[in-house]
mmCIF file of C-alpha atoms in Angstrom:
data_model
loop_
_atom_site.group_PDB
_atom_site.id
_atom_site.type_symbol
_atom_site.label_atom_id
_atom_site.label_comp_id
_atom_site.label_asym_id
_atom_site.label_seq_id
_atom_site.Cartn_x
_atom_site.Cartn_y
_atom_site.Cartn_z
ATOM 1 C CA MET J 1 -2.921 -4.941 16.834
ATOM 2 C CA ASP J 2 -4.282 -7.961 14.115
ATOM 3 C CA LEU J 3 -1.287 -10.135 14.086
ATOM 4 C CA ALA J 4 -3.233 -12.872 12.332
ATOM 5 C CA MET J 5 -3.698 -9.635 9.610
ATOM 6 C CA PHE J 6 -0.393 -10.445 8.202
ATOM 7 C CA SER J 7 -0.836 -13.617 6.956
ATOM 8 C CA GLN J 8 -4.113 -12.938 5.074
ATOM 9 C CA VAL J 9 -5.008 -11.415 1.840
ATOM 10 C CA ALA J 10 -7.093 -8.766 1.785
ATOM 11 C CA GLU J 11 -9.728 -7.496 -0.614
ATOM 12 C CA VAL J 12 -9.498 -3.864 -1.904
ATOM 13 C CA THR J 13 -11.630 -4.067 -4.785
ATOM 14 C CA SER J 14 -12.899 -7.234 -6.688
ATOM 15 C CA SER J 15 -9.738 -7.150 -9.402
ATOM 16 C CA LEU J 16 -7.056 -5.823 -6.296
ATOM 17 C CA TYR J 17 -5.680 -7.576 -3.475
ATOM 18 C CA LEU J 18 -3.050 -6.459 -0.290
ATOM 19 C CA SER J 19 -0.832 -8.935 1.414
ATOM 20 C CA SER J 20 2.310 -9.339 2.881
ATOM 21 C CA ALA J 21 4.724 -11.271 1.597
ATOM 22 C CA ALA J 22 4.260 -13.783 4.203
ATOM 23 C CA ALA J 23 1.059 -14.943 2.250
ATOM 24 C CA VAL J 24 1.774 -15.213 -1.076
ATOM 25 C CA ARG J 25 1.194 -18.706 -1.508
ATOM 26 C CA GLY J 26 0.281 -20.565 -4.565
ATOM 27 C CA GLU J 27 -2.719 -22.638 -3.460
ATOM 28 C CA LYS J 28 -4.023 -19.208 -2.709
ATOM 29 C CA ILE J 29 -3.131 -17.056 -5.009
ATOM 30 C CA ARG J 30 -4.865 -19.620 -7.626
ATOM 31 C CA SER J 31 -8.112 -19.627 -5.021
ATOM 32 C CA LEU J 32 -8.524 -16.073 -5.589
ATOM 33 C CA GLY J 33 -7.518 -16.114 -9.272
ATOM 34 C CA ILE J 34 -5.003 -13.289 -9.481
ATOM 35 C CA THR J 35 -3.112 -13.221 -12.382
ATOM 36 C CA HIS J 36 -0.689 -10.567 -11.763
ATOM 37 C CA ILE J 37 1.385 -9.599 -8.598
ATOM 38 C CA ILE J 38 3.235 -6.541 -8.344
ATOM 39 C CA ASN J 39 5.808 -7.448 -5.783
ATOM 40 C CA VAL J 40 7.544 -4.300 -3.707
ATOM 41 C CA THR J 41 10.097 -5.163 -1.739
ATOM 42 C CA LEU J 42 14.031 -5.469 -1.768
ATOM 43 C CA GLU J 43 14.842 -8.558 -0.692
ATOM 44 C CA ILE J 44 11.972 -11.367 -1.650
ATOM 45 C CA PRO J 45 12.088 -13.205 -5.137
ATOM 46 C CA ASN J 46 8.888 -12.900 -7.425
ATOM 47 C CA LEU J 47 6.438 -15.907 -7.097
ATOM 48 C CA GLN J 48 7.072 -18.491 -9.915
ATOM 49 C CA LEU J 49 3.913 -20.207 -11.527
ATOM 50 C CA PRO J 50 2.137 -21.076 -14.256
ATOM 51 C CA ASN J 51 0.237 -17.913 -15.999
ATOM 52 C CA LEU J 52 1.438 -15.445 -13.134
ATOM 53 C CA GLU J 53 2.694 -12.383 -14.419
ATOM 54 C CA SER J 54 4.763 -10.116 -11.409
ATOM 55 C CA ILE J 55 6.962 -7.665 -11.096
ATOM 56 C CA GLN J 56 9.062 -6.667 -8.743
ATOM 57 C CA ILE J 57 9.797 -3.032 -7.663
ATOM 58 C CA HIS J 58 13.192 -2.939 -5.522
ATOM 59 C CA ILE J 59 12.593 0.092 -3.190
ATOM 60 C CA GLU J 60 13.108 0.825 0.941
ATOM 61 C CA ASP J 61 10.262 1.168 3.304
ATOM 62 C CA THR J 62 12.190 4.478 4.263
ATOM 63 C CA PRO J 63 10.520 8.092 4.521
ATOM 64 C CA THR J 64 13.099 8.896 1.625
ATOM 65 C CA ALA J 65 12.512 6.314 -0.593
ATOM 66 C CA ARG J 66 11.079 7.728 -3.762
ATOM 67 C CA LEU J 67 7.378 5.123 -3.864
ATOM 68 C CA GLY J 68 5.775 8.548 -5.577
ATOM 69 C CA LEU J 69 7.700 7.525 -8.668
ATOM 70 C CA TYR J 70 5.468 4.390 -9.309
ATOM 71 C CA PHE J 71 2.300 5.583 -8.375
ATOM 72 C CA ASP J 72 1.260 6.493 -11.634
ATOM 73 C CA ARG J 73 3.062 3.193 -13.105
ATOM 74 C CA CYS J 74 1.265 0.745 -11.043
ATOM 75 C CA ALA J 75 -1.702 1.935 -11.017
ATOM 76 C CA ASP J 76 -2.142 2.060 -14.800
ATOM 77 C CA LYS J 77 -0.619 -1.592 -14.638
ATOM 78 C CA ILE J 78 -3.588 -2.511 -11.987
ATOM 79 C CA HIS J 79 -6.155 -1.032 -13.899
ATOM 80 C CA GLN J 80 -5.311 -2.362 -17.523
ATOM 81 C CA VAL J 81 -5.108 -6.476 -15.707
ATOM 82 C CA GLU J 82 -8.659 -5.289 -14.932
ATOM 83 C CA LYS J 83 -9.590 -4.032 -17.563
ATOM 84 C CA LYS J 84 -8.347 -7.259 -19.203
ATOM 85 C CA GLY J 85 -10.713 -8.999 -16.759
ATOM 86 C CA GLY J 86 -7.646 -10.067 -13.961
ATOM 87 C CA LYS J 87 -6.365 -9.642 -10.667
ATOM 88 C CA THR J 88 -3.805 -7.778 -9.068
ATOM 89 C CA LEU J 89 -1.576 -9.067 -5.803
ATOM 90 C CA VAL J 90 0.177 -6.035 -4.539
ATOM 91 C CA HIS J 91 2.810 -6.875 -1.666
ATOM 92 C CA CYS J 92 6.009 -5.974 0.394
ATOM 93 C CA VAL J 93 6.904 -7.537 3.033
ATOM 94 C CA ALA J 94 4.399 -6.592 5.724
ATOM 95 C CA GLY J 95 1.498 -5.600 4.098
ATOM 96 C CA VAL J 96 1.743 -2.185 6.090
ATOM 97 C CA SER J 97 3.756 0.655 4.290
ATOM 98 C CA ARG J 98 4.732 -0.062 0.947
ATOM 99 C CA SER J 99 2.037 -1.661 -0.540
ATOM 100 C CA ALA J 100 -0.825 -0.102 0.964
ATOM 101 C CA SER J 101 0.603 3.034 -0.302
ATOM 102 C CA LEU J 102 0.784 1.487 -4.125
ATOM 103 C CA CYS J 103 -2.999 0.793 -3.420
ATOM 104 C CA ILE J 104 -3.939 4.028 -1.856
ATOM 105 C CA ALA J 105 -2.762 5.706 -5.250
ATOM 106 C CA TYR J 106 -4.489 3.296 -7.830
ATOM 107 C CA LEU J 107 -7.751 4.396 -5.688
ATOM 108 C CA MET J 108 -7.322 7.689 -6.282
ATOM 109 C CA LYS J 109 -6.275 7.582 -9.235
ATOM 110 C CA TYR J 110 -9.074 4.911 -10.909
ATOM 111 C CA HIS J 111 -11.674 5.269 -8.177
ATOM 112 C CA SER J 112 -11.572 9.241 -8.153
ATOM 113 C CA MET J 113 -11.673 8.833 -4.286
ATOM 114 C CA SER J 114 -10.145 11.730 -1.951
ATOM 115 C CA LEU J 115 -6.086 10.142 -0.513
ATOM 116 C CA GLU J 116 -8.246 10.529 2.769
ATOM 117 C CA GLN J 117 -11.181 8.151 1.518
ATOM 118 C CA ALA J 118 -8.605 5.453 -0.479
ATOM 119 C CA TYR J 119 -7.089 5.231 3.337
ATOM 120 C CA ARG J 120 -9.913 4.582 5.230
ATOM 121 C CA HIS J 121 -10.976 2.137 2.484
ATOM 122 C CA VAL J 122 -7.622 0.383 2.111
ATOM 123 C CA LYS J 123 -7.434 0.786 6.393
ATOM 124 C CA ARG J 124 -10.948 -1.273 6.553
ATOM 125 C CA ARG J 125 -10.315 -4.178 4.088
ATOM 126 C CA ARG J 126 -6.478 -4.607 5.652
ATOM 127 C CA SER J 127 -6.682 -2.565 9.736
ATOM 128 C CA VAL J 128 -2.659 -3.111 9.875
ATOM 129 C CA ILE J 129 -1.834 -0.433 7.643
ATOM 130 C CA HIS J 130 0.371 2.792 8.205
ATOM 131 C CA PRO J 131 2.459 4.034 5.355
ATOM 132 C CA ASN J 132 5.694 5.503 6.489
ATOM 133 C CA VAL J 133 5.541 9.751 6.607
ATOM 134 C CA GLY J 134 7.645 10.317 3.077
ATOM 135 C CA PHE J 135 4.922 8.168 0.833
ATOM 136 C CA TRP J 136 2.633 10.135 3.063
ATOM 137 C CA ARG J 137 4.080 13.242 1.619
ATOM 138 C CA GLN J 138 4.428 11.717 -1.864
ATOM 139 C CA LEU J 139 0.744 10.485 -1.785
ATOM 140 C CA ILE J 140 -0.106 14.116 -0.629
ATOM 141 C CA ASP J 141 1.382 15.474 -3.766
ATOM 142 C CA PHE J 142 0.015 12.440 -5.564
ATOM 143 C CA GLU J 143 -3.164 14.170 -4.677
ATOM 144 C CA ARG J 144 -2.712 17.738 -5.339
ATOM 145 C CA ARG J 145 -1.946 16.330 -8.573
ATOM 146 C CA LEU J 146 -4.396 14.591 -9.808
ATOM 147 C CA PHE J 147 -7.318 16.821 -7.814
ATOM 148 C CA GLY J 148 -6.152 20.255 -7.565
ATOM 149 C CA ARG J 149 -6.292 20.008 -3.729
ATOM 150 C CA THR J 150 -5.374 17.834 -0.958
ATOM 151 C CA SER J 151 -7.780 15.944 1.938
ATOM 152 C CA VAL J 152 -5.109 15.099 4.383
ATOM 153 C CA LYS J 153 -2.324 17.496 6.010
ATOM 154 C CA MET J 154 0.478 16.644 7.858
ATOM 155 C CA VAL J 155 0.364 18.041 11.339
ATOM 156 C CA GLN J 156 2.876 17.904 13.979
ATOM 157 C CA SER J 157 2.856 15.464 16.632
ATOM 158 C CA SER J 158 4.525 14.361 19.770
ATOM 159 C CA ILE J 159 5.986 12.328 17.748
ATOM 160 C CA GLY J 160 6.669 14.182 14.899
ATOM 161 C CA TRP J 161 5.135 15.112 11.918
ATOM 162 C CA VAL J 162 2.382 12.351 10.789
ATOM 163 C CA PRO J 163 -0.376 12.502 8.887
ATOM 164 C CA ASP J 164 -3.748 14.177 10.053
ATOM 165 C CA VAL J 165 -5.922 11.135 9.878
ATOM 166 C CA TYR J 166 -3.816 9.359 12.363
ATOM 167 C CA CYS J 167 -4.075 11.875 14.812
ATOM 168 C CA GLN J 168 -8.159 10.393 14.220
ATOM 169 C CA GLU J 169 -6.268 7.297 15.292
ATOM 170 C CA PRO J 170 -4.630 6.881 18.498
ATOM 171 C CA LYS J 171 -4.370 3.455 18.917
ATOM 172 C CA SER J 172 -2.900 3.274 15.933
ATOM 173 C CA LEU J 173 0.456 5.084 16.613
ATOM 174 C CA SER J 174 0.913 2.777 20.013
ATOM 175 C CA TRP J 175 2.758 0.184 17.413
ATOM 176 C CA MET J 176 4.450 2.817 14.976
ATOM 177 C CA PRO J 177 7.819 1.511 14.781
ATOM 178 C CA SER J 178 10.862 2.637 16.455
ATOM 179 C CA THR J 179 14.645 3.209 14.994
ATOM 180 C CA THR J 180 15.569 1.323 18.230
ATOM 181 C CA SER J 181 13.631 -1.567 17.521
ATOM 182 C CA ARG J 182 15.941 -4.678 18.164
ATOM 183 C CA TYR J 183 13.851 -5.692 14.979
ATOM 184 C CA GLY J 184 14.806 -3.409 12.980
ATOM 185 C CA TYR J 185 11.561 -2.323 11.670
#
């Protein structure tokens, strides 16, 4: 796993960026021309800078969290910012699950990518992404609503139900968080 990736800001599109909370620093935000931040954490306060609009979505990174309720709203916001010439950064604590899921939803809705294409696009830009199983189910439902079909399905594996794209990436399964981690993730 590339630990340096956790402190970097990844460019998903020319107007959309993805990172962990640790990478959200004033000088970096200014240098990238970011005008809006979507903070998808419970505990991390919004960065306060002049001419920076921040919104916070208080949601846990758990399979039962209803992140799908925010797919349209966040995708629409990212799109509106882009149309006005702005740039949006989406972050959660690690930049792995919640924020990555919102970026994937945006790419499906406004770039007409299938879920599989959107996932692979974001994965190429930020290799550590790993949406949790519940978010995958919600993304699959979102794709079905948008396009009337799905490109990813949940399959049974030795660690339980996972999206089939994870089965094509065996190394990504080796770092999946366990429920017994002493770090709580």
